[in-house]
C-alpha positions as a printed Julia matrix, in Angstrom:
222×3 Matrix{Float64}:
 141.99  135.28  169.76
 139.64  132.31  169.25
 136.65  134.41  170.38
 137.61  137.17  167.93
 137.84  134.71  165.03
 134.54  133.11  166.04
 132.78  136.48  166.2
 134.15  137.45  162.81
 132.96  134.18  161.32
 129.48  134.66  162.8
 129.31  138.2   161.41
 130.42  137.03  157.99
 127.86  134.22  158.09
 125.08  136.63  159.1
 126.09  139.07  156.38
 126.12  136.32  153.78
 122.67  135.11  154.83
 121.32  138.69  154.69
 122.82  139.11  151.21
 121.23  135.9   149.99
 117.83  136.76  151.47
 117.86  140.3   150.06
 119.01  138.99  146.68
 116.16  136.48  146.64
 113.53  138.99  147.77
 114.54  142.09  145.81
 116.24  140.42  142.86
 113.88  137.52  142.19
 110.6   137.53  144.12
 109.82  141.27  143.89
 110.44  141.53  140.11
 108.35  138.4   139.54
 105.45  139.76  141.61
 105.55  143.18  139.91
 105.79  141.6   136.45
 102.92  139.23  137.24
 100.68  142.06  138.46
 101.56  144.19  135.43
 100.8   141.35  133.01
  97.54  140.5   134.77
  96.16  144.02  135.25
  97.96  146.16  132.63
  98.89  143.63  129.94
  98.78  146.1   127.04
 100.8   148.83  128.75
 103.3   146.37  130.23
 104.13  145.12  126.74
 104.7   148.57  125.26
 101.18  149.5   124.13
 101.68  147.57  120.9
  99.45  148.3   117.91
  98.68  145.42  115.56
  97.46  145.38  111.98
  97.16  142.48  109.54
  98.09  140.1   112.35
 101.42  141.69  113.21
 102.8   144.44  115.42
 103.23  147.65  113.41
 104.22  150.03  116.18
 103.34  151.46  119.56
 100.51  153.84  120.35
 103.03  155.79  122.46
 105.61  156.49  119.74
 105.07  158.55  116.61
 106.09  157.28  113.19
 107.06  159.0   109.98
 104.98  158.39  106.85
 107.41  159.2   104.07
 108.11  158.13  100.51
 111.33  156.17   99.82
 114.37  158.34   99.25
 115.1   159.1    95.63
 118.63  158.97   94.25
 120.61  161.93   95.57
 117.81  162.92   97.97
 118.74  163.48  101.63
 115.36  164.42  103.08
 112.4   162.16  102.29
 109.12  163.62  101.08
 105.93  162.9   103.04
 103.63  160.24  101.63
 100.54  162.39  101.29
  98.03  159.55  101.13
  98.53  159.16  104.9
  97.8   161.46  107.81
 101.01  163.13  108.87
 102.23  163.54  112.45
 104.13  166.35  114.07
 107.55  167.51  112.8
 110.53  165.65  114.26
 113.2   168.33  114.16
 114.49  167.44  117.62
 115.6   163.91  116.76
 119.28  163.21  116.68
 121.2   160.94  114.32
 122.26  157.44  115.32
 126.02  157.27  114.85
 126.81  154.48  117.32
 124.98  151.46  115.95
 124.85  151.82  112.18
 123.4   148.35  111.6
 119.98  149.37  112.89
 118.03  152.6   112.61
 117.36  153.32  116.26
 114.65  155.7   117.36
 116.28  158.65  119.09
 114.38  161.12  121.22
 115.17  164.77  121.81
 114.02  168.37  121.6
 115.44  171.23  119.54
 116.46  173.15  122.69
 116.1   176.38  120.76
 114.48  179.49  122.2
 111.3   180.95  120.75
 113.21  183.76  119.01
 115.92  181.51  117.57
 116.26  182.39  113.86
 116.65  178.77  112.75
 113.58  177.68  114.72
 111.55  180.6   113.36
 112.52  179.6   109.82
 111.61  175.96  110.5
 108.17  177.05  111.62
 107.66  179.31  108.6
 108.77  176.57  106.19
 106.62  173.96  107.93
 103.57  176.23  107.81
 104.02  176.89  104.11
 104.39  173.15  103.47
 101.25  172.32  105.47
  99.23  174.87  103.49
 100.61  173.64  100.15
 100.37  169.89  100.85
  96.85  169.96  102.25
  95.24  172.29   99.71
  93.31  170.54   96.97
  91.3   171.69   93.99
  88.14  171.72   96.12
  89.65  172.85   99.42
  92.13  175.6   100.22
  93.93  175.63  103.58
  94.38  179.1   105.05
  97.55  179.91  107.03
  95.33  180.9   109.97
  93.97  177.33  110.09
  97.37  175.75  110.74
  97.67  174.77  114.44
 100.89  174.9   116.44
 101.37  171.13  116.55
 101.52  171.03  112.74
 104.68  173.16  112.67
 106.48  172.34  115.93
 107.91  169.12  117.31
 107.14  167.91  120.82
 109.66  167.84  123.65
 110.51  164.22  122.84
 110.15  164.51  119.07
 108.11  161.29  119.2
 104.59  162.53  119.96
 102.2   159.9   118.53
  99.22  162.26  118.51
  98.06  165.34  116.65
  95.31  167.8   117.45
  91.83  167.35  115.91
  92.46  170.68  114.15
  95.56  169.35  112.42
  93.78  166.14  111.46
  90.84  168.13  110.09
  92.9   170.19  107.63
  94.37  166.94  106.27
  90.96  165.37  105.56
  90.46  166.66  102.0
  93.99  165.76  100.89
  93.79  162.25  102.38
  90.35  161.71  100.86
  91.52  162.77   97.41
  94.68  160.61   97.53
  92.74  157.52   98.59
  89.65  157.9    96.4
  87.37  158.51   99.37
  84.89  161.25  100.21
  85.81  163.92  102.77
  82.82  162.82  104.86
  84.15  159.26  105.06
  87.58  160.43  106.19
  86.21  163.0   108.61
  84.11  160.26  110.2
  87.33  158.29  110.79
  88.9   161.31  112.47
  85.88  161.76  114.72
  85.96  158.07  115.68
  89.64  158.29  116.62
  89.51  161.58  118.52
  90.13  161.15  122.24
  89.02  163.75  124.77
  90.97  165.12  127.71
  92.16  162.49  130.18
  89.63  162.27  133.05
  87.84  165.17  131.38
  90.33  167.87  132.36
  93.97  166.78  131.79
  95.73  167.43  128.5
  94.08  168.28  125.2
  91.84  166.38  122.73
  94.05  164.29  120.46
  94.13  161.87  117.54
  96.56  158.95  117.43
  98.1   159.05  113.95
  99.12  155.39  113.74
  95.7   154.09  114.75
  94.0   156.57  112.41
  96.14  155.49  109.46
  95.43  151.81  110.15
  91.7   152.56  110.04
  92.24  154.59  106.85
  94.03  151.68  105.19
  91.16  149.34  106.06
  88.56  151.79  104.75
  90.47  152.4   101.5
  90.77  148.63  100.94
  86.98  148.26  101.16
  86.22  151.09   98.75
């Protein structure tokens, strides 16, 4: 009986020591090492790829933002603020009904098939709006110029980038709204256009937040 109790105690002691060692290694040391490496080698990415302007964080280069006018009385859907470059539609986003104190960013896709009548109508309405909003007295957008990313949301609904084609058809409208020349604004687009990752992955893209920050700075100087 005494040997059985002694063996049980030794096993419990060994198990407890293993638990403490594993807790220390995997619960303390490993996270500290990984965090330290991330902060040392990938500081920007480890902190959420923050974008700063005027000395403060204004967003993340990984998450798209809406550039809308304040809601008017009785208005449910805000109108886009046309002095800024606009991102992709966000039809896939859900509504936060759990925490009503804060407006949380929710991610999601429409999950509608290509022949879904509601999705088809969304695309038609979005295309008409893009043509109307971006046509000026000196520049007329043709329906054939409207790229797919201007009328469809991404799988997450939070794509921070647009295609150079979508940015280009916004140039004249943005220039007119900000008292700039189209050449000045187009130069900004060119400066903020990124090529394919490693030269072959993905598509050329323009980060809307970073472009709008540069636009604000340029408009302030003019």
